[in-house]
Coordinates of C-alpha atoms and ligand atoms in Angstrom, one line a residue:
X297 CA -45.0 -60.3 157.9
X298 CA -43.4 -63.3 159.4
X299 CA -43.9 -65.9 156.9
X300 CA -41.8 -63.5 154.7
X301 CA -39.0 -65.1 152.4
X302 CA -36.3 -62.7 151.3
X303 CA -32.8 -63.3 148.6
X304 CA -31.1 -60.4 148.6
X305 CA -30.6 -59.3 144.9
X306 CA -27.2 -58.4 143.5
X307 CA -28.2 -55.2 141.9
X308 CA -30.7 -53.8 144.9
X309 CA -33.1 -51.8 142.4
X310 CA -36.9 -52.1 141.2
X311 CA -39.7 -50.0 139.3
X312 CA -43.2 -50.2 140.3
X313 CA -46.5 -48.4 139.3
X314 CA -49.5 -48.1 141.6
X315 CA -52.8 -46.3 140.5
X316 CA -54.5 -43.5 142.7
X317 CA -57.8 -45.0 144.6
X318 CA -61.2 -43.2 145.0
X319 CA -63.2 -44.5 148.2
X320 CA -66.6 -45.5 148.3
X321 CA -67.1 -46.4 151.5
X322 CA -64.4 -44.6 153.8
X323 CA -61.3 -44.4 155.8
X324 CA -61.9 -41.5 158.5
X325 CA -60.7 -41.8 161.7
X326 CA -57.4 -44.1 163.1
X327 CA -57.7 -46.2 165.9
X328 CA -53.3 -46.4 166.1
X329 CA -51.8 -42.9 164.5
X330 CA -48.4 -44.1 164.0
X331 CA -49.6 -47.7 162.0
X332 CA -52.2 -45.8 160.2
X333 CA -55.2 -48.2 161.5
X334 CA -58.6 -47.9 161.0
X335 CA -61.5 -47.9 163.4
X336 CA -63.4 -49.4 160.5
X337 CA -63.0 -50.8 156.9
X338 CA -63.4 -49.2 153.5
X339 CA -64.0 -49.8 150.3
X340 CA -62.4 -47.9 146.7
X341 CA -62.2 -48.3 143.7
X342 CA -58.3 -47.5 141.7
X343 CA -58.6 -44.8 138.9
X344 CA -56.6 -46.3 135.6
X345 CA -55.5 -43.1 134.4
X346 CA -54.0 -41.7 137.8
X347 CA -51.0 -43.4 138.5
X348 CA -47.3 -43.0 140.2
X349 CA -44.2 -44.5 139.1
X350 CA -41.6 -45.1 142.0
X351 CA -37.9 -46.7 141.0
X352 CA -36.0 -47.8 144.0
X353 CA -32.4 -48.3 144.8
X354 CA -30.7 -49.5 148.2
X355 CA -27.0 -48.4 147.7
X356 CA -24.6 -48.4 150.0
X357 CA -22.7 -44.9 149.3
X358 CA -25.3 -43.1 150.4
X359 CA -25.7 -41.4 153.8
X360 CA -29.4 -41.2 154.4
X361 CA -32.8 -42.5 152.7
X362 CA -34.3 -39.9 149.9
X363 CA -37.0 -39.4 148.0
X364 CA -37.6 -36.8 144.6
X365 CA -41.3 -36.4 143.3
X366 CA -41.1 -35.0 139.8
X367 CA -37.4 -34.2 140.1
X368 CA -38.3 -32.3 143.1
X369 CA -36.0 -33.0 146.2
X370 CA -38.7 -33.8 149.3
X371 CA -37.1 -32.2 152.4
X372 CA -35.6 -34.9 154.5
X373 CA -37.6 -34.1 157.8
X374 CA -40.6 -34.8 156.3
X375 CA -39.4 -38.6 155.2
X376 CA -41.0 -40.0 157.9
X377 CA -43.6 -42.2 157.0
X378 CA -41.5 -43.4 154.1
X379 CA -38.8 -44.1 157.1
X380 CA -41.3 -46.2 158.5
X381 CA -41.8 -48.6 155.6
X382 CA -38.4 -48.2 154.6
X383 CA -37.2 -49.5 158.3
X384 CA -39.4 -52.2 157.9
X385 CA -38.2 -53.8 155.1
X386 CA -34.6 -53.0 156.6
X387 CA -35.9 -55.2 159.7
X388 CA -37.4 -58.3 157.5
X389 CA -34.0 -58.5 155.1
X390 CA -31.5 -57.4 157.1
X391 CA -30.1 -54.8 154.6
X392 CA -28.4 -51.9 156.2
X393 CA -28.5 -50.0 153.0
X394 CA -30.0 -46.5 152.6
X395 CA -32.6 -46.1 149.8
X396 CA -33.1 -43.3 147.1
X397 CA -36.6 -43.3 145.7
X398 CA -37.5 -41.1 142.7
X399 CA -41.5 -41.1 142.2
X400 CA -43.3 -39.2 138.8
X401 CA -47.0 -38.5 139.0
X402 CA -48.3 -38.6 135.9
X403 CA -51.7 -36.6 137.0
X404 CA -52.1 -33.6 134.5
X405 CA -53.9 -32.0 138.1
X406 CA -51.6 -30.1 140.3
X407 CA -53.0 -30.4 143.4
X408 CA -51.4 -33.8 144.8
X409 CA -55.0 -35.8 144.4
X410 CA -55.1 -39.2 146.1
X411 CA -51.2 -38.8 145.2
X412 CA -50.1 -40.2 148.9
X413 CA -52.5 -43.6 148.1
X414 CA -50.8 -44.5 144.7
X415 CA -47.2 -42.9 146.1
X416 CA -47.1 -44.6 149.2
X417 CA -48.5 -48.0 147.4
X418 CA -45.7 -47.2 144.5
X419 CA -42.8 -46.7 146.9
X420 CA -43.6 -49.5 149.1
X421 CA -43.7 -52.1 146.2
X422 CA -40.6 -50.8 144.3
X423 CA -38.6 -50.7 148.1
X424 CA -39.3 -54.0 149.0
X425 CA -38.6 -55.5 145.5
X426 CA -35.6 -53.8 144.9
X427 CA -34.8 -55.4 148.6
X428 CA -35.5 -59.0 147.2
X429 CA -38.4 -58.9 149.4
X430 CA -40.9 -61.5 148.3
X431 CA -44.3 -60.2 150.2
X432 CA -47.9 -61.5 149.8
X433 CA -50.3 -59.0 148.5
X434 CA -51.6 -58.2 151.5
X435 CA -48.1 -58.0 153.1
X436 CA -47.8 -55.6 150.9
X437 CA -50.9 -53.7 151.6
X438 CA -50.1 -53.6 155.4
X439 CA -46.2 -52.2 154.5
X440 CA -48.0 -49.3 152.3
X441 CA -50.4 -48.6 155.0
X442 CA -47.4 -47.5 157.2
X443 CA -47.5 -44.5 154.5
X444 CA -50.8 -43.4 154.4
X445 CA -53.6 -45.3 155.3
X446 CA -55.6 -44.7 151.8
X447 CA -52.5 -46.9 150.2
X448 CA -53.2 -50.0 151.4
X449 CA -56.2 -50.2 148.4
X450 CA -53.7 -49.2 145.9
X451 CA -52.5 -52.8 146.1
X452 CA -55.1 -54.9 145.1
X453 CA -56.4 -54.4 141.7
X454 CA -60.1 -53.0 140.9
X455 CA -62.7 -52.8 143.4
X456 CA -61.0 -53.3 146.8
X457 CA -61.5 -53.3 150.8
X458 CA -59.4 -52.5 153.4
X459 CA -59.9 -54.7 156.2
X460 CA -59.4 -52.9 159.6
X461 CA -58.4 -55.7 161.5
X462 CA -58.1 -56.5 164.8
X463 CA -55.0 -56.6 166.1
X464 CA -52.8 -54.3 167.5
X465 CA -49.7 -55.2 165.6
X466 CA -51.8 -54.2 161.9
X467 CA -50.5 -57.3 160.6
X468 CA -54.1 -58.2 160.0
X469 CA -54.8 -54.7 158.7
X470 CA -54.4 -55.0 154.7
X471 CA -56.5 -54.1 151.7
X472 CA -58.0 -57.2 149.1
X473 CA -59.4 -57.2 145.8
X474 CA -63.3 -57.7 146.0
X475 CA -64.1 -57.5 142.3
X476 CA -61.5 -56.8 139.3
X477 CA -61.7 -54.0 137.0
X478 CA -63.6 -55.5 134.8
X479 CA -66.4 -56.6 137.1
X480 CA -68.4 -53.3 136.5
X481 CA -66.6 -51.0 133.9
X482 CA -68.2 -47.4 135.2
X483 CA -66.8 -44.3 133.5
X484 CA -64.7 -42.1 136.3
X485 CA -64.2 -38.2 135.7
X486 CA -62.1 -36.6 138.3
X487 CA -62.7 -33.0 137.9
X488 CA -60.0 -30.7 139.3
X489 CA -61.7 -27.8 141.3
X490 CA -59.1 -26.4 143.1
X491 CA -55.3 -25.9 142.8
X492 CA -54.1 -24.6 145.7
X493 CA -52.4 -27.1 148.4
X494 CA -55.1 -28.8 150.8
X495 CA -55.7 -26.6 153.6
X496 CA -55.2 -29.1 156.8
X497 CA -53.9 -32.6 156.5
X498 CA -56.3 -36.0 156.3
X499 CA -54.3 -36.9 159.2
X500 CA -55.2 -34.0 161.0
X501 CA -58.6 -33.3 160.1
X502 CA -59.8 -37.0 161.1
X503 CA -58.4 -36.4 164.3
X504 CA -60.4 -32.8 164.6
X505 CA -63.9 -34.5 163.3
X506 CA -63.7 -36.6 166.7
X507 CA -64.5 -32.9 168.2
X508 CA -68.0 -32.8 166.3
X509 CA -71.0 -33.7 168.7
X510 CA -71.9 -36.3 165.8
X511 CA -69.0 -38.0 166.1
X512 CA -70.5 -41.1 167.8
X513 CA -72.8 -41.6 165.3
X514 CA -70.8 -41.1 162.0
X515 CA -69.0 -43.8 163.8
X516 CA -71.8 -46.0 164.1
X517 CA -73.0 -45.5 160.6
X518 CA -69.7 -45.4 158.5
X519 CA -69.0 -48.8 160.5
X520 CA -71.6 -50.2 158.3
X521 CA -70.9 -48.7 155.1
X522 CA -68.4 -50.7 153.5
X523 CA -70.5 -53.9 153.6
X524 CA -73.6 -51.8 151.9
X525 CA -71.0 -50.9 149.0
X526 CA -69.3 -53.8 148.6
X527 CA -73.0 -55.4 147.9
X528 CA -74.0 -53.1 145.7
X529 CA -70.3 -53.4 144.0
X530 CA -70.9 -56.9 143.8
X531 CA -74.1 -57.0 142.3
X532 CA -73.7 -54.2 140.5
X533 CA -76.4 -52.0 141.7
X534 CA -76.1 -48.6 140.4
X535 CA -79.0 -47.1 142.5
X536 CA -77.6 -48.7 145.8
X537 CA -73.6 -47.6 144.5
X538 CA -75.4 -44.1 144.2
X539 CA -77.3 -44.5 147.9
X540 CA -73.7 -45.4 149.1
X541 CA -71.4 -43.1 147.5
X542 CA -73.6 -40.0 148.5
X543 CA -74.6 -40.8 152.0
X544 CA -71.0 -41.7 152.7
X545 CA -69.3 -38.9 151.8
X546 CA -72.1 -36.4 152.6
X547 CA -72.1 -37.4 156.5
X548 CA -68.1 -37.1 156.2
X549 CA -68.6 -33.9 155.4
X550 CA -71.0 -33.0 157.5
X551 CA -69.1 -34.4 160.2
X552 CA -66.4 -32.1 159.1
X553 CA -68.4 -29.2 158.9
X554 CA -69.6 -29.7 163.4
X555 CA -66.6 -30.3 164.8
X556 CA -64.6 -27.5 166.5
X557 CA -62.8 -25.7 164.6
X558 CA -64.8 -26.4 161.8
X559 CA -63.4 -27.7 158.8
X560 CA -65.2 -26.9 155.3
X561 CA -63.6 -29.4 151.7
X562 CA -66.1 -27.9 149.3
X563 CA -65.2 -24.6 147.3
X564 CA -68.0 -22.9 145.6
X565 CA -67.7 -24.7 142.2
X566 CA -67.9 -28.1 144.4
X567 CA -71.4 -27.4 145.3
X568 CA -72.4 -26.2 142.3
X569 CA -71.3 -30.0 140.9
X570 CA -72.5 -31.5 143.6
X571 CA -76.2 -30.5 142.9
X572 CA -76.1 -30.5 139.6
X573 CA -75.2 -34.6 140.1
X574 CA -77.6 -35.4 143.5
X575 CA -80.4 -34.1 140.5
X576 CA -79.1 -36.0 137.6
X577 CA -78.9 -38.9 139.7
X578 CA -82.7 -38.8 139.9
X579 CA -83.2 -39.7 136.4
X580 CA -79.9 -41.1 135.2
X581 CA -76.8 -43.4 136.3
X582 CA -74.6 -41.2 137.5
X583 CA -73.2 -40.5 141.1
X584 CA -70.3 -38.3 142.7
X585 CA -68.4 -38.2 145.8
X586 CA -65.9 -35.8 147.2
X587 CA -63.1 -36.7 149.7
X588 CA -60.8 -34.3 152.1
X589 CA -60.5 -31.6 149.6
X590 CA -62.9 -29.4 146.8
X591 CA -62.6 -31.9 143.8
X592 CA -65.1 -34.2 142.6
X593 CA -65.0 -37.9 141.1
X594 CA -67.7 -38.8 139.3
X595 CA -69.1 -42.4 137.6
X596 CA -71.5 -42.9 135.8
X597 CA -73.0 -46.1 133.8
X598 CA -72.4 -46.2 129.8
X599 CA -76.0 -45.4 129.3
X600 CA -75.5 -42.0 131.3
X601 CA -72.3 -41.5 129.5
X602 CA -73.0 -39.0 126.7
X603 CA -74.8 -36.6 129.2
X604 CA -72.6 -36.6 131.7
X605 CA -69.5 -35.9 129.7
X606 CA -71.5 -32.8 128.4
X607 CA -72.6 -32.0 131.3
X608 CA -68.7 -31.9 133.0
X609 CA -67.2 -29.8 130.0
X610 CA -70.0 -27.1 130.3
X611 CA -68.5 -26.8 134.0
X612 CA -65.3 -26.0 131.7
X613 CA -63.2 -27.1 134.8
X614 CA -59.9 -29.9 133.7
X615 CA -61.1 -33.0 134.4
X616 CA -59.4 -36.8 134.2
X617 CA -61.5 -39.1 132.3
X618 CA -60.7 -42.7 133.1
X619 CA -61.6 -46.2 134.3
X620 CA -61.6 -48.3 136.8
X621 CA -57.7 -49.5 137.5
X622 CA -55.7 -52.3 138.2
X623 CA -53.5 -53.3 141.3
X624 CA -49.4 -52.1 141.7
X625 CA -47.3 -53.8 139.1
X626 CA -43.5 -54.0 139.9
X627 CA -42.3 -53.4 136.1
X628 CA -38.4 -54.1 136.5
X629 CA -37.8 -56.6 138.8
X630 CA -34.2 -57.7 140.1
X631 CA -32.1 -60.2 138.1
X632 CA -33.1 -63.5 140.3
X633 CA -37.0 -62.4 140.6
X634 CA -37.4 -61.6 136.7
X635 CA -35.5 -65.3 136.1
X636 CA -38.6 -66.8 138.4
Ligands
LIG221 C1 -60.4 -42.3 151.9 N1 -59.3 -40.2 152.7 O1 -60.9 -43.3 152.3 C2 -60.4 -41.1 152.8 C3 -61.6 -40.2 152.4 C4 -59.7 -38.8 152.4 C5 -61.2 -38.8 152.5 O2 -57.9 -41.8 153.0 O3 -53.3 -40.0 157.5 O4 -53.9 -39.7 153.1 O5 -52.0 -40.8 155.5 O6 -53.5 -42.4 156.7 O7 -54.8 -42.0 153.5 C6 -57.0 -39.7 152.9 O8 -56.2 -40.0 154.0 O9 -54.5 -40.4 155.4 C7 -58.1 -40.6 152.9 P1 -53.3 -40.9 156.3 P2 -54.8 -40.6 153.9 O10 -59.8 -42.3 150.8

């Protein structure tokens, strides 16, 4: 971020909405912990209809950074990976200011899913905006993947790939639109099967999977996987999409599933989906994946639509019906931006 220009506001506040991303290909395993890199790159797509809406202000008065998430106070020991993004944009403007974040989620699910991709993407654009930060996009995607790694694809808009990178620094570490929403308009149905909290943290569990005896060769083949997506993304292949989607998130689980302890995602009602799509997928458009946790994201093709809507109410679990979604938009920009 060194080409970075920077004006700092007069009235140091900004709004910005970032949608929640699904991957295709993806992110499992960190080569740096604390800069949240990749050993390899992925590919997601956003979901429309799960988003997060971060306002930020940097005000003096205050005492110490904080950050509410639906009105509800997050402990301020557990800030730190928004310190982390919040220090750097102290770093590139010079502002000594402390800044109060408040976030809403507006997912009708209650079980936090994908919330740290579109929080973390949300938080970084409205805290660097409200700084009179002016960042590139994938400046940006690099300062939300100090949050969680997932958040660097909440920037770009639509189909998008996170770039591992190379260097150590991450500055070449950053997510990029590949195709926009409107490339390939799939249905997505995120069905909620569980409520509870997630058992063990993405962080954590990527660092147990390097226990499984397979690890090497997950490695290997999820190394590949985001260039077979992003082909069949960009030629709009539904039967290599499927090929992708189900091969990828299969050996992540499976992966999960060997190392030591072992760590199982899928609740009963997961597996139950889970067949019932790897059959349907035989005859019709329509695939699924599952990421660290028991719910799963469906898309289909419009053709497949009316039975697969069916077919997800007759599991009579909630469900999100959406579409594929657009990058972060900074909705209230400061006084000398919004004059630009
Ligand atoms: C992904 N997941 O590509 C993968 C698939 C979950 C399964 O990225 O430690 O919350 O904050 O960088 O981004 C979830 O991990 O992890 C995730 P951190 P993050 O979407």
């Amino acid at each position: 971020m060194s080409d970075t220009q920077h004006n700092i506001p007069n009235e140091l506040k900004a709004t910005a909405k970032a949608h929640a991303n699904i991957a295709v290909a993806k992110y499992w395993g960190k080569r740096n912990s604390d800069l949240n890199l990749p050993f390899f790159d992925s590919v997601s797509f956003n979901v429309e209809d799960l988003t997060t809406e971060t306002t930020a202000v940097w005000n003096e008065d205050d005492f110490r950074d904080a950050l509410s998430i639906n009105g509800w106070q997050v402990p301020e020991h557990t800030l730190g990976r928004l310190t982390r993004i919040l220090n750097t944009i102290r770093s590139l403007t010079g502002i000594t200011k402390r800044c109060i974040l408040s976030s809403k989620n507006n997912f009708p699910l209650s079980t936090g899913l994908a919330s740290s991709a579109s929080g973390y993407a949300a938080a970084a654009a409205a805290a660097a905006a409200a700084a009179g930060l002016e960042l590139s996009e994938s400046e940006l995607s690099s300062l939300a993947r100090l949050g969680s790694g997932s958040a660097a694809r909440s920037i770009p808009a639509g189909w998008t790939r996170w770039h591992a990178g190379n260097l150590e620094d991450g500055s070449d570490s950053h997510a990029v639109s590949i195709a926009p929403p409107d490339h390939w308009p799939l249905h997505v149905f995120v069905i909620q099967v569980s409520e509870g909290p997630k058992s063990i943290s993405s962080s954590e569990a990527m660092q147990q999977c390097q226990s499984s005896p397979y690890w090497p060769t997950y490695l290997q083949q999820a190394s590949q996987a985001a260039d077979f997506a992003q082909n069949a993304i960009l030629q709009r292949d539904f039967a290599a999409l499927t090929e992708a989607m189900h091969t990828n998130a299969l050996q992540l689980h499976a992966l999960a599933m060997t190392c030591n302890p072992p760590i199982c995602f899928f609740a009963p009602k997961s597996i139950e989906i889970l067949q019932h799509i790897l059959r349907a997928s035989r005859g019709i458009q329509v695939c699924c994946t599952l990421d660290a946790g028991a719910n799963v994201v469906v898309l289909c093709e419009e053709t497949a639509y009316p039975f697969v809507k069916n077919d997800i109410i007759a599991f009579g679990l909630p469900f999100v019906q959406s579409r594929i979604g657009g990058g972060v938009t900074v909705q209230a920009k400061p006084p000398h931006l919004s004059s630009e």
